[in-house]
Each structure stands twice: as structure tokens, then as C-alpha cells.
mmCIF file of C-alpha atoms in Angstrom:
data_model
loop_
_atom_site.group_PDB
_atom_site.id
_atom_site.type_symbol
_atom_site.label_atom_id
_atom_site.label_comp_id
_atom_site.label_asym_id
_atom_site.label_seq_id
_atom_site.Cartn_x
_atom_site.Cartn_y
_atom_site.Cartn_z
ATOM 1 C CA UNK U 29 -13.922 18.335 -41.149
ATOM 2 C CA UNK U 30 -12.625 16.771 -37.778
ATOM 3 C CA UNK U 31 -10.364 14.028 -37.586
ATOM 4 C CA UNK U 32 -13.421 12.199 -36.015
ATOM 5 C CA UNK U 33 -15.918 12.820 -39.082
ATOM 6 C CA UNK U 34 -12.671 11.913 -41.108
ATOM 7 C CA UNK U 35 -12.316 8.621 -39.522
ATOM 8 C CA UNK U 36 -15.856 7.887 -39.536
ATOM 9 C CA UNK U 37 -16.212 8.297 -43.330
ATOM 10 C CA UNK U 38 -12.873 6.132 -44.431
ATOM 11 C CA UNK U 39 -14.470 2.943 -41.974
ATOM 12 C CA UNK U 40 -17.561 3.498 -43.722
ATOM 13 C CA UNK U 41 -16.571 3.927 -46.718
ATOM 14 C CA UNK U 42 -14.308 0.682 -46.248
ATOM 15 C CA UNK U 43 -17.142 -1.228 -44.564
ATOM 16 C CA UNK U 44 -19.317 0.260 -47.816
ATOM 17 C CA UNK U 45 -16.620 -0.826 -50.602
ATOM 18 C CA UNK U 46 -16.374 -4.620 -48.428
ATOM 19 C CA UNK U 47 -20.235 -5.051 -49.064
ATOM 20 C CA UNK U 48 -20.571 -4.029 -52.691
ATOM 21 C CA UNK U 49 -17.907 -6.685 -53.479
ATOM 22 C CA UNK U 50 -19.239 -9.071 -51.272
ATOM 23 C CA UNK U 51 -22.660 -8.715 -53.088
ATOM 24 C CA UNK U 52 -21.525 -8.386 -57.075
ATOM 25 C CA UNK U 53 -19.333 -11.612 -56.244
ATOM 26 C CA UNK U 54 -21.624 -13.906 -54.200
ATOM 27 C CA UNK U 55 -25.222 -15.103 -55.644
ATOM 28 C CA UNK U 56 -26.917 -15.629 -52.412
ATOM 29 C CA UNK U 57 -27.118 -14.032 -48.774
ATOM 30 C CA UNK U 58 -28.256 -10.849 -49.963
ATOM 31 C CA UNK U 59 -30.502 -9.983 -46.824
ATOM 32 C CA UNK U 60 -27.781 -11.017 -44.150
ATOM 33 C CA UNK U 61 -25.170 -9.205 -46.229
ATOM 34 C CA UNK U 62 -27.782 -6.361 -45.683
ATOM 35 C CA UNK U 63 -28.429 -6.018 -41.798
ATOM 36 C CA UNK U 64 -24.211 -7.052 -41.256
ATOM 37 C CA UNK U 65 -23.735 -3.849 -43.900
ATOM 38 C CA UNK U 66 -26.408 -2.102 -41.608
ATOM 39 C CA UNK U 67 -25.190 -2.938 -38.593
ATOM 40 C CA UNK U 68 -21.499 -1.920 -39.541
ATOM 41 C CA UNK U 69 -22.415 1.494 -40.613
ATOM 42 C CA UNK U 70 -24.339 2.148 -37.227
ATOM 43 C CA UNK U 71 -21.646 1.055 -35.206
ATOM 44 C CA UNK U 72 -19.524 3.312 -36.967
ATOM 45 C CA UNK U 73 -22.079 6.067 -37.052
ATOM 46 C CA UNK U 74 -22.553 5.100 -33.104
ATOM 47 C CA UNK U 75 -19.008 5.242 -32.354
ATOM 48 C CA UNK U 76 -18.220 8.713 -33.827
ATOM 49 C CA UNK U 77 -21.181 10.198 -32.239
ATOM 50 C CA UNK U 78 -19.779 8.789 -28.808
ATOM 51 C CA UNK U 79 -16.461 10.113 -29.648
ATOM 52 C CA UNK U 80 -17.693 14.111 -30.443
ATOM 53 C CA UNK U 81 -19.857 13.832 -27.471
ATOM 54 C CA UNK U 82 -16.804 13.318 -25.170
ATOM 55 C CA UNK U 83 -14.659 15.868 -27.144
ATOM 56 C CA UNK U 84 -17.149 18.401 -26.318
ATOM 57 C CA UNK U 85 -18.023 17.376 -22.793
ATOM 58 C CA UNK U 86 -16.338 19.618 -20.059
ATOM 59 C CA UNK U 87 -13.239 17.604 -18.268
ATOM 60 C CA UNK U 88 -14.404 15.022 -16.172
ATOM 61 C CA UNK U 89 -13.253 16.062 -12.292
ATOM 62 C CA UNK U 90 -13.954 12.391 -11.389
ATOM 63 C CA UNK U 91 -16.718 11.001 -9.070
ATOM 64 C CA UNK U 92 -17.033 10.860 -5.442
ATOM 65 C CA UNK U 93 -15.654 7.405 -4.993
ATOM 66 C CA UNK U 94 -12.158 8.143 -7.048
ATOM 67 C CA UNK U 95 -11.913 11.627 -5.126
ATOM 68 C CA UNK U 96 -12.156 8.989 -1.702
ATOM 69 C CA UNK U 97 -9.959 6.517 -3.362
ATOM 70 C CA UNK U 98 -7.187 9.594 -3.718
ATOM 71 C CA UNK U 99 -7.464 10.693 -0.467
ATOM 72 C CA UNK U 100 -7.419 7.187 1.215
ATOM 73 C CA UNK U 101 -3.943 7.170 -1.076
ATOM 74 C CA UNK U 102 -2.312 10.121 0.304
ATOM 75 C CA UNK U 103 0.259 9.954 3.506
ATOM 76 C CA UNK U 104 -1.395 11.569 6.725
ATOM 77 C CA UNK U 105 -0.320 15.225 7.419
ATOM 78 C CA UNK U 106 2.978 14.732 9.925
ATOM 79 C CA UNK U 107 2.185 15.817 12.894
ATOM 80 C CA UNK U 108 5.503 16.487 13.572
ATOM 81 C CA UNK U 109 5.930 13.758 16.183
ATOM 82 C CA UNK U 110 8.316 10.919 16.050
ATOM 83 C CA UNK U 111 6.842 7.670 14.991
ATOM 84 C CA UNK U 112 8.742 5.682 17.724
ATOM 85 C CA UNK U 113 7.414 8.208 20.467
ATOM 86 C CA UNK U 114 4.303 7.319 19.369
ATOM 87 C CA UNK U 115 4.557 3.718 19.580
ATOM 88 C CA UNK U 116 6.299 4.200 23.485
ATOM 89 C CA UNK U 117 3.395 6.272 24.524
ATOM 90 C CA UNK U 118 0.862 3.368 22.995
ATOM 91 C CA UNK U 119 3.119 0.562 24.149
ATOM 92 C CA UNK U 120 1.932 2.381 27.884
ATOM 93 C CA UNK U 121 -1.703 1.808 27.426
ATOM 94 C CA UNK U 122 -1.538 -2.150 25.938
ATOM 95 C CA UNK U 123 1.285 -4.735 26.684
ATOM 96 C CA UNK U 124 0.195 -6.392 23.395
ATOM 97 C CA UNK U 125 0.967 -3.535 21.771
ATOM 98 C CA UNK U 126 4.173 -3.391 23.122
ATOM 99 C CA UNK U 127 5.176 -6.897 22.423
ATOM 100 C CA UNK U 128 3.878 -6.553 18.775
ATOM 101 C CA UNK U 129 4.378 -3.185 17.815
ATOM 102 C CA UNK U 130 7.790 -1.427 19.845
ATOM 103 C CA UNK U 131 9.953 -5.000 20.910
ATOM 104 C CA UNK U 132 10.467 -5.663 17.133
ATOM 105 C CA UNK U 133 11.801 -1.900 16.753
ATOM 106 C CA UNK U 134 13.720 -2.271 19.867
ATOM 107 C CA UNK U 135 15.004 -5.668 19.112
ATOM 108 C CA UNK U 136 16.312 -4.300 15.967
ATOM 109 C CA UNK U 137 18.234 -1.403 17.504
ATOM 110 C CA UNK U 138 19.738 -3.492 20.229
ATOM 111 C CA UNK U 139 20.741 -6.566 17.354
ATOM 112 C CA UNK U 140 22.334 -3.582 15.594
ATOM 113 C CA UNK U 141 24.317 -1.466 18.428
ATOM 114 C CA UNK U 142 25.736 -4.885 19.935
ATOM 115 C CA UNK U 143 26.830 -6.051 16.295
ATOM 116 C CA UNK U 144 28.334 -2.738 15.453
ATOM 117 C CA UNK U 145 30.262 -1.896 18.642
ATOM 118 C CA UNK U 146 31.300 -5.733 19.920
ATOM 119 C CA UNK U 147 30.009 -7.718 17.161
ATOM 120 C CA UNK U 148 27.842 -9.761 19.170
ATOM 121 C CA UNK U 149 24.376 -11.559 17.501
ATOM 122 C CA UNK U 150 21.651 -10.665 19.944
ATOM 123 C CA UNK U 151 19.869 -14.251 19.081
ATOM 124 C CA UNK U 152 23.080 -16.638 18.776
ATOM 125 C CA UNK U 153 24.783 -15.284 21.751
ATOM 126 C CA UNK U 154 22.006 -14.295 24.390
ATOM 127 C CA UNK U 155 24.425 -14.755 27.354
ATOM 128 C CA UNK U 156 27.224 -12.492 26.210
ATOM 129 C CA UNK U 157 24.216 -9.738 24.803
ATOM 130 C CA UNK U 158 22.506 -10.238 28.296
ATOM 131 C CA UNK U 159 25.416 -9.126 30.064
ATOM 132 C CA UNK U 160 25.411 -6.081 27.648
ATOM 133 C CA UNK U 161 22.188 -4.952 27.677
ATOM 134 C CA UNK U 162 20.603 -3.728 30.871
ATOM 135 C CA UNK U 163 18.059 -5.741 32.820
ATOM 136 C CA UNK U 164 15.152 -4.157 31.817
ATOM 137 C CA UNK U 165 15.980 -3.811 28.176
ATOM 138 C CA UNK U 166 17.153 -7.405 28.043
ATOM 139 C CA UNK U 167 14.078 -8.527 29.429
ATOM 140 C CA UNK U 168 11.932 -6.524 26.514
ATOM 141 C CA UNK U 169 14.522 -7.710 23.874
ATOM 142 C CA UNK U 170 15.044 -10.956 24.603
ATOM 143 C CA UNK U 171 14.934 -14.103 21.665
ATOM 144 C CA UNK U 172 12.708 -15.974 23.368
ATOM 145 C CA UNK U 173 9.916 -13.462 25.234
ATOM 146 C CA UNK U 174 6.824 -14.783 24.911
ATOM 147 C CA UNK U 175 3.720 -12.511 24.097
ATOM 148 C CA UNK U 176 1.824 -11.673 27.077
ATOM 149 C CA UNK U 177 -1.108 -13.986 28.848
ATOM 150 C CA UNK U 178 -3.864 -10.936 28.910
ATOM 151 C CA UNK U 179 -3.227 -8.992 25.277
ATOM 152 C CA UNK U 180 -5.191 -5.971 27.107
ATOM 153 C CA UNK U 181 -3.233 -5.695 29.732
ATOM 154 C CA UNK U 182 -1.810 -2.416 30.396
ATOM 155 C CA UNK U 183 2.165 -1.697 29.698
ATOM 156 C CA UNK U 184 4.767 -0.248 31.390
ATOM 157 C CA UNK U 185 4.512 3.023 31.975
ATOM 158 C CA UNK U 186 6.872 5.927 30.600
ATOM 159 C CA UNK U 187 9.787 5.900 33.560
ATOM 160 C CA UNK U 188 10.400 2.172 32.674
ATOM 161 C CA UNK U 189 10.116 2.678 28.895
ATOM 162 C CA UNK U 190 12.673 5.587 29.459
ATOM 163 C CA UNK U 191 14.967 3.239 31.333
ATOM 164 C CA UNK U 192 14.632 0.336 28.731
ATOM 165 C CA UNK U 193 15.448 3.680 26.040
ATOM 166 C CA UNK U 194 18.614 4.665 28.006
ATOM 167 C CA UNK U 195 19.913 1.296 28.810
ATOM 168 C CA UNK U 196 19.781 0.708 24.593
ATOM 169 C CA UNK U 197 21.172 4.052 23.877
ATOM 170 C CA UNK U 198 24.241 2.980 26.563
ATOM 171 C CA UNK U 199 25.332 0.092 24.257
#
């Protein structure tokens, strides 16, 4: 006997036990007590028929839609390029892109090289950090840069990005 079958008998032969009581000790109700007993039993019967259906069904390998979901999940392959490259060479095509994408990267590395080596706070002092930073990279990582007028125009190109690059890496 399987330890569904075995389950299956000891609810209905609970659920049978429950309803002979019920009936020798009440005087009325006897049809209701009837379909409740009736509908018991096939919901137990039901249930362990459900249950040695999936027992013997093959593994599920899980529908189109959660094989999707899984793959939507997983990290892209690396392509072996730098993420920040990436964001210079888009940064060239868009200056929106550059404003909202690579300043808040480069903002972070300048904040961090002028607070390490001469503990300057790129936002609270902004004349001491200007005269630290180069032109060109203060003018990208400055506090109060505002985004551009025409969000597709296009950006710098790679010799200034390059300059703005070396002029951080000089702090």
C-alpha cells in the first residue's frame, strides 16, 4: 500500500467514524449529514487520485514562459569589455547619455582621488577641487553642471573623453 492510499483510507475512515457519531447522536439532519459525508469522501477520494497522478507523471521541465522568465534572470555573457569603456564610447554618440550615465561615475572617482590624496570635498570646496582637476574634467565633474539643452545631441568625441580620463587619473 502507498503512503498515499494509506493516507487516503485513515481521512476516510476519520471522516467515516465523524458521521456515524454524528448520526446515532443527533435525531434530525439525516440527508445533509448524507451529501456533507458524501462530499467528504470524494474530496478525499479526489485528492488522492490527484496526488498518484502527479507521482507518476514524468518531471515537469517547466513551460515556455518560466524557461523565458530564467533566462531574462541570468547576467549577459561578458563580453570581456570594461563596463566604463562602454559607457565612454556611448557617452560619444549622446551628450545625455553622458551627463546621465558616465558624469555620475566620473564624479565619483574625482570626489574620491581629491579626498584620498588632499582631502578635499569635490562639492563643499569647488574652488580648491577646480584648481585640482583639469579644465576639461572640471567642467564634466562639476556640482552644479546642468544637463544639456538638446538630450540628442551628440558628445564629445574619444580624444576629449581621453583627456577628461587622464586629467582624473593625474589627481
Amino acid at each position: 500500500m502507498t503512503r498515499i492510499t494509506a493516507r487516503a483510507v485513515k481521512v476516510g475512515l476519520v471522516v467515516s467514524v465523524a458521521a456515524g457519531i454524528i448520526a446515532l447522536t443527533s435525531s434530525g439532519g439525516h440527508v445533509l449529514l448524507l451529501d456533507i459525508y458524501l462530499l467528504c469522501m470524494g474530496g478525499v477520494l479526489l485528492l488522492a487520485l490527484v496526488r498518484t497522478t502527479r507521482a507518476q507523471a514524468p518531471p515537469a521541465r517547466g513551460s515556455q514562459f518560466d524557461r523565458a522568465l530564467a533566462a531574462m534572470r541570468r547576467r549577459p555573457p561578458d563580453s570581456g569589455e570594461p563596463a566604463l569603456a562602454r559607457e565612454l564610447e556611448l557617452s560619444t554618440y549622446n551628450a545625455f547619455h553622458l551627463h546621465a550615465r558616465l558624469r555620475p561615475v566620473l564624479r565619483d572617482i574625482a570626489a574620491h582621488r581629491l579626498r584620498l590624496r588632499y582631502g578635499v570635498e569635490l562639492d563643499r570646496e569647488a574652488a580648491r577641487a577646480r584648481e585640482l582637476v583639469g579644465a576639461q574634467a572640471w567642467e564634466l565633474v562639476r556640482p552644479e553642471r546642468p544637463p544639456p539643452e538638446d538630450r540628442l545631441a551628440k558628445g564629445p568625441d574619444a580624444e576629449e573623453l581621453g583627456a577628461v580620463v587622464d586629467q582624473l587619473e593625474a589627481i
